[in-house]
C-alpha positions as a printed NumPy array, in Angstrom:
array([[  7.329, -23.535, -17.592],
       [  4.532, -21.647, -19.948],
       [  4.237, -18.251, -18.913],
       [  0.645, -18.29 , -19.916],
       [ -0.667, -21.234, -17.923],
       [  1.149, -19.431, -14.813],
       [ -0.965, -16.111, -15.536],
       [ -3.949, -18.052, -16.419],
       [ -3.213, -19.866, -12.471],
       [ -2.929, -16.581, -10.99 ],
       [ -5.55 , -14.788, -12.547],
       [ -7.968, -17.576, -11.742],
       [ -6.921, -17.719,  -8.018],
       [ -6.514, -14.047,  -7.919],
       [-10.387, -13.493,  -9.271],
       [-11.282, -16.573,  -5.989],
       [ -9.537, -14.733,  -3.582],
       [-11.177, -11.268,  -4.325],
       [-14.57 , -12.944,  -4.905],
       [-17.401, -11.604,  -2.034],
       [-15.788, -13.404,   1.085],
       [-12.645, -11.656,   0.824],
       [-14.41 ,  -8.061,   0.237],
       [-17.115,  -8.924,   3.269],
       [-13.89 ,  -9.888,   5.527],
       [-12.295,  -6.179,   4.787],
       [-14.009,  -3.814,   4.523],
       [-16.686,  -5.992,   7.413],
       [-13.119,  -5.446,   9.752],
       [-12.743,  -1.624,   8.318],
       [-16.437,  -0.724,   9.488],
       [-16.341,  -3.142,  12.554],
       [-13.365,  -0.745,  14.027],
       [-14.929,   2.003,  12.67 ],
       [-17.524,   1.365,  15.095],
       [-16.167,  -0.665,  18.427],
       [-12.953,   2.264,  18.332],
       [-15.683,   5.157,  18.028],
       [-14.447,   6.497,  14.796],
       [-10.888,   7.196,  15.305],
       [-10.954,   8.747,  12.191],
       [-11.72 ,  11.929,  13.891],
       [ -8.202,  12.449,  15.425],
       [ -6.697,  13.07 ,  12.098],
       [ -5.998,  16.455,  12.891],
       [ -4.341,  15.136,  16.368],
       [ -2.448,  12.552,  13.972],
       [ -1.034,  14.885,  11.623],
       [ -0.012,  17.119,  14.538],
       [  1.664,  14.155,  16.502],
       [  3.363,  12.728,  13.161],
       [  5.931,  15.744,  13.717],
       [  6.281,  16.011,  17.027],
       [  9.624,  14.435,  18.607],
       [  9.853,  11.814,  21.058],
       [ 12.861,  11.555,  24.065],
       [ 13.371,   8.901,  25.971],
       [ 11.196,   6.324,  24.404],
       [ 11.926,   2.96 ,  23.2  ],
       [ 12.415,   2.479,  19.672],
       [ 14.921,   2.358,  16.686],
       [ 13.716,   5.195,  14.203],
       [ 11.65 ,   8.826,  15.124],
       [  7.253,   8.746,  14.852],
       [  7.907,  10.812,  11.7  ],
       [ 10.969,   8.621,  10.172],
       [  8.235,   5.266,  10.851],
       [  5.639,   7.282,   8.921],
       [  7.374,   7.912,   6.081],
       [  9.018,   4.904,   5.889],
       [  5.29 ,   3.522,   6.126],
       [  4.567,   6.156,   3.693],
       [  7.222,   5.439,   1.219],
       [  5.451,   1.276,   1.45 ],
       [  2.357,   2.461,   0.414],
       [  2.505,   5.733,  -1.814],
       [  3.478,   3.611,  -4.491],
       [  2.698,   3.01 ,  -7.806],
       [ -0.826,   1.533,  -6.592],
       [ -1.606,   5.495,  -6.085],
       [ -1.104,   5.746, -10.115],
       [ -0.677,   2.492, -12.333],
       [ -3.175,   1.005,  -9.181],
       [ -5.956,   3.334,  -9.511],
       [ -5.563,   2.938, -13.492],
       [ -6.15 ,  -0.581, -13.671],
       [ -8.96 ,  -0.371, -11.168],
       [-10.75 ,   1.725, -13.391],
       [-10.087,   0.024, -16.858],
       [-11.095,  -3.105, -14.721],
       [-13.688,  -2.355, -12.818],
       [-15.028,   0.554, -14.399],
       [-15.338,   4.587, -12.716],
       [-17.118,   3.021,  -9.514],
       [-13.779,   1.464,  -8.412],
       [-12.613,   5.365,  -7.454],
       [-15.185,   5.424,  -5.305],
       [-14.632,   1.943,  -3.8  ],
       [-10.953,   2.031,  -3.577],
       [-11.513,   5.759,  -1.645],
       [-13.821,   4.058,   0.736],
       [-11.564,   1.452,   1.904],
       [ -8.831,   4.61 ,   2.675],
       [-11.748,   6.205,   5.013],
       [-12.976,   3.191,   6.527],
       [ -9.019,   1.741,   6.105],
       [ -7.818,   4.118,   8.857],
       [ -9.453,   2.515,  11.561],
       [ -7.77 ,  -1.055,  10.935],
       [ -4.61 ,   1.053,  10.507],
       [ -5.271,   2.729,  13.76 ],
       [ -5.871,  -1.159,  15.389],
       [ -2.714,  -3.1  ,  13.622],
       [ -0.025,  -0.376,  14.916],
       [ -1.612,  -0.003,  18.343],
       [ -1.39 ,  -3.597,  18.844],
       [  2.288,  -4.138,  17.224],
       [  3.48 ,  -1.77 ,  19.483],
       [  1.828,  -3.056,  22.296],
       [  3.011,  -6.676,  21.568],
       [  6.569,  -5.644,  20.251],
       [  9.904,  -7.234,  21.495],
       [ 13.576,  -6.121,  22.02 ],
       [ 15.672,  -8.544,  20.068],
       [ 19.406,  -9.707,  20.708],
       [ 20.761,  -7.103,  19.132],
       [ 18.897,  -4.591,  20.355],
       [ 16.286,  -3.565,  17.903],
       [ 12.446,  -3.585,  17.696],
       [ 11.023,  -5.974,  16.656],
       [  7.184,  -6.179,  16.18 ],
       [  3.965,  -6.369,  13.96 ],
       [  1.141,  -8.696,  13.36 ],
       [  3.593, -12.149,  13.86 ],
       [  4.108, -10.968,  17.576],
       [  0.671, -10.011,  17.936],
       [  0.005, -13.442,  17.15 ],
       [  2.049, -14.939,  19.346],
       [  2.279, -12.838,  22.531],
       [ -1.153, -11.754,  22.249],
       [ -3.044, -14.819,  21.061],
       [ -1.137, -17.093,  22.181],
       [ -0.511, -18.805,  18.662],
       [  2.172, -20.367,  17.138],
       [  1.16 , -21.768,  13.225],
       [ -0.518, -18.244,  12.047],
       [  2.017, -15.847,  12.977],
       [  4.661, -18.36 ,  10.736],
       [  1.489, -17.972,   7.493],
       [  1.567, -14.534,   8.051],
       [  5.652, -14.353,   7.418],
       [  6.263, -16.492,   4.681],
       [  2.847, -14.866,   3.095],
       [  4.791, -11.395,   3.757],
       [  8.123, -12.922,   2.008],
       [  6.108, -13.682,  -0.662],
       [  4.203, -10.217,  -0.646],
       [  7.142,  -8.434,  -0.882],
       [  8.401,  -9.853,  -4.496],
       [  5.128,  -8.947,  -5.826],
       [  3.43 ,  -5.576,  -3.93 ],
       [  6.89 ,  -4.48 ,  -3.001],
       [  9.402,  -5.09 ,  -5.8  ],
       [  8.062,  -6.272,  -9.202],
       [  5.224,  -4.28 ,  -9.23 ],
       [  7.28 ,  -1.316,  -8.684],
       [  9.857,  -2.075, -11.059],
       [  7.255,  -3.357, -13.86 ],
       [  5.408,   0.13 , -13.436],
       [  8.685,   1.84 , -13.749],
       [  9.481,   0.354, -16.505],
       [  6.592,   0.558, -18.374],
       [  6.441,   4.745, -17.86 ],
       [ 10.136,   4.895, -18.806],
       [  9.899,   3.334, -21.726],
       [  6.942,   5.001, -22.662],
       [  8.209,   8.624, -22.003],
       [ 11.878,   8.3  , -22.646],
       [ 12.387,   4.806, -24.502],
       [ 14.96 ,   3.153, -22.421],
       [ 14.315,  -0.312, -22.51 ],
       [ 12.544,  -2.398, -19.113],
       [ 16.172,  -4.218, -19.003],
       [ 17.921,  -1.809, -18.392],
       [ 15.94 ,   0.082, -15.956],
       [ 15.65 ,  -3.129, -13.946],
       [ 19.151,  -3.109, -13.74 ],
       [ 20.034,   0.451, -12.724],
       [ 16.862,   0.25 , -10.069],
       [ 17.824,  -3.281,  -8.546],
       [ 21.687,  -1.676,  -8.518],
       [ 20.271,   1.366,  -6.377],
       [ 18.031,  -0.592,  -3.928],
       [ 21.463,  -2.38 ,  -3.173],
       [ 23.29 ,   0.17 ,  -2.266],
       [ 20.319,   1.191,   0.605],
       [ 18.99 ,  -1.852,   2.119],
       [ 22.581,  -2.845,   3.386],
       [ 21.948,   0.383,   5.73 ],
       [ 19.315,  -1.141,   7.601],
       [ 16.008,   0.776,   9.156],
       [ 17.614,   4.124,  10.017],
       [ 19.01 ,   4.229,   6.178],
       [ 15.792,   3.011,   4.883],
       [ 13.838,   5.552,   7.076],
       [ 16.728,   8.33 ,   6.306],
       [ 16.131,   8.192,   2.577],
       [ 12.345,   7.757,   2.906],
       [ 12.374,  10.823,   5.161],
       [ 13.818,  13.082,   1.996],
       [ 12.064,  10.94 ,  -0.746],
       [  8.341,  11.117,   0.504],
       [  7.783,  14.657,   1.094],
       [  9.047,  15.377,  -2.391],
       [  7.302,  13.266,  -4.332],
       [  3.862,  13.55 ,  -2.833],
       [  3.762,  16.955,  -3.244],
       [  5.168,  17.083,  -6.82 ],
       [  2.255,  14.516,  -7.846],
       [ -0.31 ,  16.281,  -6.343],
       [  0.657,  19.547,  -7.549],
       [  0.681,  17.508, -10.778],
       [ -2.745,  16.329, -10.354],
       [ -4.361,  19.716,  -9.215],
       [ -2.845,  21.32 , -12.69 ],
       [ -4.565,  18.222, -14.581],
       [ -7.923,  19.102, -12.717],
       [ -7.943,  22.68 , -14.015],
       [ -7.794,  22.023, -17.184],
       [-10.28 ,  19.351, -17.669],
       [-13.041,  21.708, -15.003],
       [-15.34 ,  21.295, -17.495],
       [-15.516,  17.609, -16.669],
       [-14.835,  17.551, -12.858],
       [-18.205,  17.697, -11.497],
       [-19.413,  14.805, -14.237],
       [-16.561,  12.558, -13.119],
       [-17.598,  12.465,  -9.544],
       [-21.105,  11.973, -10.693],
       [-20.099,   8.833, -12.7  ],
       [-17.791,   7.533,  -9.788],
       [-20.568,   7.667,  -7.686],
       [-23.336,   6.767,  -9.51 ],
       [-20.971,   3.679, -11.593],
       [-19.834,   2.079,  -7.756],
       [-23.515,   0.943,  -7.054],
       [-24.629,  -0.005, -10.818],
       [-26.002,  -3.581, -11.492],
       [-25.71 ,  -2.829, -15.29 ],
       [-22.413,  -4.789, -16.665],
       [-23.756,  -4.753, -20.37 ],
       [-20.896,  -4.065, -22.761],
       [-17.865,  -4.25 , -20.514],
       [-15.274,  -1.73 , -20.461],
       [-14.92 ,   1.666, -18.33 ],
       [-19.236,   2.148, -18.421],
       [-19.923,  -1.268, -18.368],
       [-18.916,  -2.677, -15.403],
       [-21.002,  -3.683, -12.529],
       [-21.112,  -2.969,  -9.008],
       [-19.74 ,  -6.597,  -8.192],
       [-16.149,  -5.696, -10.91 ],
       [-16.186,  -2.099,  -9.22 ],
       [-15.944,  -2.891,  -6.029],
       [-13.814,  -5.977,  -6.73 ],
       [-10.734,  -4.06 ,  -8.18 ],
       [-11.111,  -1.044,  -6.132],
       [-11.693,  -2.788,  -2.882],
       [ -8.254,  -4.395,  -4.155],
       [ -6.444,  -1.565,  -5.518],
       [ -7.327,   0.308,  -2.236],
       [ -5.704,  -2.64 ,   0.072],
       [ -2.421,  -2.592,  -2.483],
       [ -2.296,   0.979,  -2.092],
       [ -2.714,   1.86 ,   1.793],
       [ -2.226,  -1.817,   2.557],
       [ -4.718,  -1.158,   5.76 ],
       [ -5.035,  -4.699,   7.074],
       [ -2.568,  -6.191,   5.628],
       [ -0.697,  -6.169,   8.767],
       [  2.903,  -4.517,   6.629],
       [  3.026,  -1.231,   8.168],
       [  2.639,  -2.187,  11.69 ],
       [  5.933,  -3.985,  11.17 ],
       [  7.517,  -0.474,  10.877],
       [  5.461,   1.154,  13.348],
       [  6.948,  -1.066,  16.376],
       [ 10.188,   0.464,  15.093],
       [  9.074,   3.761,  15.981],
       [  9.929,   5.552,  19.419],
       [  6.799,   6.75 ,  20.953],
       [  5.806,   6.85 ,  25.073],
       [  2.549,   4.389,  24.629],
       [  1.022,   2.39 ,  21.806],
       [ -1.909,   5.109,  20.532],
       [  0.326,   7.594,  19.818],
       [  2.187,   5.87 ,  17.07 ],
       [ -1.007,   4.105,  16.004],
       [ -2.636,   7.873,  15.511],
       [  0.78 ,   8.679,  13.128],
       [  0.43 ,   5.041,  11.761],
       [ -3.117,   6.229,  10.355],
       [ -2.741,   9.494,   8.827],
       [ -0.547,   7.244,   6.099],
       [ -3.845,   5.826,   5.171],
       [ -5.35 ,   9.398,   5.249],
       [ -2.366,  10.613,   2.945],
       [ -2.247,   7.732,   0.885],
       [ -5.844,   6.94 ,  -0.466],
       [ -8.233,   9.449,   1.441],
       [ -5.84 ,  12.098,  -1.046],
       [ -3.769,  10.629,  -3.27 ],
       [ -5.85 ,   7.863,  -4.903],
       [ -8.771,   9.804,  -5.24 ],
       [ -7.268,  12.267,  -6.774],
       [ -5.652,   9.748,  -9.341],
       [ -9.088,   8.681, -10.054],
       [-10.539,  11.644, -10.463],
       [ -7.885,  12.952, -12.82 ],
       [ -8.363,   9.464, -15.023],
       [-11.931,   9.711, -14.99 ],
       [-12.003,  13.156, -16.292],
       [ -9.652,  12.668, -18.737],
       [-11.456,   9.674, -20.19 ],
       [-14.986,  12.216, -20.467],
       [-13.036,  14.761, -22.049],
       [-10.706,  13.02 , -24.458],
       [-12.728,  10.234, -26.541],
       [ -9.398,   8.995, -28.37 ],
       [ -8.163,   7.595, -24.517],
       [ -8.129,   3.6  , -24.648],
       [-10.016,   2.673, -21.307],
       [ -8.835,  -0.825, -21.397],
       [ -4.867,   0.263, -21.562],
       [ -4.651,   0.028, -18.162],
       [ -0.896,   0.045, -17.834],
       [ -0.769,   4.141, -19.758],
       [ -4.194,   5.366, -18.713],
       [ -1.867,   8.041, -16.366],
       [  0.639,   8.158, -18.982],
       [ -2.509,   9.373, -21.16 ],
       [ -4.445,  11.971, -18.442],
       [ -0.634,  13.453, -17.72 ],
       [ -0.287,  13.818, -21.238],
       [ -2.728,  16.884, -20.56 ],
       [  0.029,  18.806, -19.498],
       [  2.152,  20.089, -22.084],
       [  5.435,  19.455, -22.299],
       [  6.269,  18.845, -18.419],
       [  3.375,  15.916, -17.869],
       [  5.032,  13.088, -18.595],
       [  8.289,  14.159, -16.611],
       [  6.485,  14.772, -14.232],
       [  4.792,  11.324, -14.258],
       [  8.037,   9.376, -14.515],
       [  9.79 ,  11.51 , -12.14 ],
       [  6.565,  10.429,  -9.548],
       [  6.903,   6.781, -10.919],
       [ 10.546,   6.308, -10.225],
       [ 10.6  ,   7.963,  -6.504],
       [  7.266,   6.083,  -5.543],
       [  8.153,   3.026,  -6.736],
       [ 11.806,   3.363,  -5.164],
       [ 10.698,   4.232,  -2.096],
       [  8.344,   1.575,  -2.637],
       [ 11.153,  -0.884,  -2.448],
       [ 12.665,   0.024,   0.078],
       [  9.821,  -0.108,   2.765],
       [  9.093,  -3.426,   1.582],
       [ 12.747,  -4.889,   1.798],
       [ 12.368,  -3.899,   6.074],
       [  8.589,  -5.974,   5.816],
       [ 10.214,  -8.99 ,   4.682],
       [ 13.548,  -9.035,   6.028],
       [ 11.306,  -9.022,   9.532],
       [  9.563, -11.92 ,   8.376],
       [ 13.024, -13.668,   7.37 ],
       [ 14.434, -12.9  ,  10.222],
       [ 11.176, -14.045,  12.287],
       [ 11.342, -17.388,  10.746],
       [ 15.057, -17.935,  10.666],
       [ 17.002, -15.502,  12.026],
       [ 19.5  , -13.115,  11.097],
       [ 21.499, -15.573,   8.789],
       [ 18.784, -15.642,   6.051],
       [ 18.511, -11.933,   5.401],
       [ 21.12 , -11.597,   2.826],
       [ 20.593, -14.245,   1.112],
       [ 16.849, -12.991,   0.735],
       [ 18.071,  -9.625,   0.221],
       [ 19.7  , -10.945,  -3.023],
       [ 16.866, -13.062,  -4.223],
       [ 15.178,  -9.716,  -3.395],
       [ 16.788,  -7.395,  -5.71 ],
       [ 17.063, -10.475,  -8.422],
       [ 13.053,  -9.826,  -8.193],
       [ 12.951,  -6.153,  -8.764],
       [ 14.677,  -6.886, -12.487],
       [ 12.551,  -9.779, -13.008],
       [  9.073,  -7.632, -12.587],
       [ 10.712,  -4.626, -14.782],
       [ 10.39 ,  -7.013, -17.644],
       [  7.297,  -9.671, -17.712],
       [  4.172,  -8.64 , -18.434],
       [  2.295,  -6.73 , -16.398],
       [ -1.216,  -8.379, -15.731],
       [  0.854, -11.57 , -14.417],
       [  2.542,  -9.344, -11.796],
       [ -0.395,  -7.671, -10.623],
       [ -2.589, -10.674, -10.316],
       [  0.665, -12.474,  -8.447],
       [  0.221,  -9.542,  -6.347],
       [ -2.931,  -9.729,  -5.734],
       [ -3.064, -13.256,  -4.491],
       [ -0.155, -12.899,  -1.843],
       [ -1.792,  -9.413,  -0.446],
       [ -5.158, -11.519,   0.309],
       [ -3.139, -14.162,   1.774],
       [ -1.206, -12.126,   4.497],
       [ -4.187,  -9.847,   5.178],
       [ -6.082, -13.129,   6.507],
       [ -3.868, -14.202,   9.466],
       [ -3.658, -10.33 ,  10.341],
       [ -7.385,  -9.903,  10.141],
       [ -7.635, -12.702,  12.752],
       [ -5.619, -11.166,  15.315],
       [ -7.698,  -7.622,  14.681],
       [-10.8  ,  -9.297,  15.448],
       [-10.064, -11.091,  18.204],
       [ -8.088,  -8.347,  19.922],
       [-10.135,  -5.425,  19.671],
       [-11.022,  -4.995,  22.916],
       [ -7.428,  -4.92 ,  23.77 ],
       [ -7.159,  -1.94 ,  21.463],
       [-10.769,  -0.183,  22.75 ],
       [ -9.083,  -0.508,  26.505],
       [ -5.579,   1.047,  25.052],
       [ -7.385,   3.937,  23.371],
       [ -9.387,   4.77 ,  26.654],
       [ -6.41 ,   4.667,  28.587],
       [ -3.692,   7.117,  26.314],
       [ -6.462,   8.984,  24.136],
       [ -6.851,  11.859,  25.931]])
């Protein structure tokens, strides 16, 4: 089949998708919880805290801090840095700002989708947790067609958002800083994944546990060194961010063209692949979690939001923004090496840092995804169809290290919207399940 008539088919459906409805429905549900859940946002300091404090004799499979991080590892991708990039070549500076708002406003949906997964999660056969927005669906709505959309729309999800994405970014910053070639890397990375999804949750959440904290804090320490050298242009960028997210002017195209509609478009969408707040993935982990009542793990489920776009992303954006104001040679519409360009500001350990960031985000990346979908599988027909995905799974991961990469991320794209619908649903209609939970545990 033409490659080019399937991009053109998934660019076209991508660009429907994301149109006004789409934006309206998120970031309507982000404020909406915002408001009924009296800004839960405020507890960050109580989430952080309780994100590291242990749990005995609770239900549950993994620790509060091994289902954040595994959460963590899902979403601190590579939408935090090849993400934010195309946002910005796409829609222009004003995505930063848009893609950081639906990280602030995001944590409140977070907040909702793990309070309820816990609160609806099952024991299975085996004895393992089993939970997220498909049991929501079910045992809390009483439904039985949605929760089956929202799995096979995960399944899908997790071939684009959560392997060839990642391997297709990886690729790309590989080649570009040490000039190994995408088929290779796709092989070594799918050979790798292999040998940890076999383990199961607690391996998944064991390696995510060591991978996370490392990473994170290598890339921002990155970032911060970035910002201190281009100071000159720091307080300009966030002007531009600002000022670019609510500009009617689309004259000319390109990074000062774009209009408010592009802006908030790809950083509306770039902020959902990133912290993937109401897309209903991370409450999947978050049942897995031990934890006494559902609002404490849904106060640790949000602070991955917090981490993830509230800090991460924006500093991302800022970094690219300022880069592009102080360096006029920087091609705003290479969207796939604007990073590769701003970490080229640091001499001689930028790009190593940058690929060493790309290749434990995007592996960690994997991993988290591989326990979304498997749950799906496994929700749709049981435990005999999880290796058999778990191969197609890994097949996926070389695939997306060597197409091209608008076709991924527009593949992407389509799938996220897809399986944030059914979970936006059950948000809605159960939010005064969640408002009673919170005044009964919050305290």
């Amino acid at each position: 089949m033409d490659l080019n008539f399937i991009g053109d088919f998934f660019s076209a459906f991508s660009t429907f998708l994301w149109g006004w409805p789409m934006i309206v429905a998120l970031i309507g549900t982000h404020l909406y919880l915002t408001i009924r859940l009296r800004f839960p946002q405020r507890h960050i300091l109580k989430a952080i805290r309780l994100s590291f404090a242990k749990e005995k004799g609770s239900d549950g499979d993994i620790s509060p801090i091994g289902a954040l991080m595994t959460s963590l590892a899902a979403t601190v991708g590579t939408g935090n840095i090849i993400g934010v990039a195309t946002a910005v070549s796409l829609g222009g500076p004003g995505a930063v700002f848009w893609c950081w708002m639906t990280g602030v406003l995001g944590m409140a949906t977070k907040y909702a989708e793990a309070l309820l997964a816990v609160k609806y999660r099952v024991k299975t056969a085996n004895g393992e947790m089993a939970g997220g927005p498909m049991y929501v669906l079910r045992n809390g709505m009483n439904l039985r067609w949605l929760p089956i959309l929202f799995c096979i729309f995960t399944a899908l999800a997790a071939f684009g958002i959560g392997s060839m994405v990642q391997a297709n970014a990886l690729s790309l910053v590989v080649d570009e800083s040490l000039g190994i070639s995408p088929h290779i890397t796709g092989v070594v990375v799918a050979l790798l994944i292999m040998l940890v999804v076999f383990f199961g949750i607690k391996g998944i959440a064991r390696t995510c546990t060591i991978f996370v904290p490392f990473m994170a804090i290598l890339y921002v320490l990155g970032c911060l060194a970035i910002l201190v050298i281009n100071h000159d242009y720091l307080i300009d960028s966030i002007v531009l961010i600002v000022r670019s997210a609510f500009s009617s002017d689309a004259v000319g195209g390109g990074f000062l063209g774009s209009s408010m509609m592009m802006a908030a478009r790809y950083g509306i969408a770039r902020g959902l692949f990133s912290n993937e707040s109401g897309m209903g993935s991370a409450p999947i982990v978050a049942a897995a979690a031990k934890s006494h009542n559902p609002v404490r793990q849904a106060l640790v489920s949000s602070s991955a939001t917090f981490w993830d776009t509230v800090v991460i992303c924006a500093l991302t954006g800022v970094v690219i923004v300022s880069t592009v104001l102080s360096d006029s040679t920087v091609d705003v519409t290479a969207n796939g090496t604007l990073t590769y360009a701003a970490f080229g500001k640091l001499p001689y350990v930028g790009h190593t840092i940058l690929a060493i960031g790309i290749f434990s985000f995007a592996f960690s990346t994997i991993l988290g995804w591989s326990y979304y979908a498997e749950k799906s599988v496994e929700y749709l027909a049981g435990n005999r169809w999880i290796v058999p995905y778990r191969v197609l799974f890994i097949l996926a991961i070389y695939v997306g290290a060597v197409v091209k990469l608008q076709l991924v991320w527009d593949f992407a794209d389509c799938v996220n919207a897809l399986m944030a619908l059914p979970n936006l649903v059950s948000l809605l209609f159960l939010s005064g399940v969640a408002v009673l939970e919170t005044k009964k545990y919050l305290k």
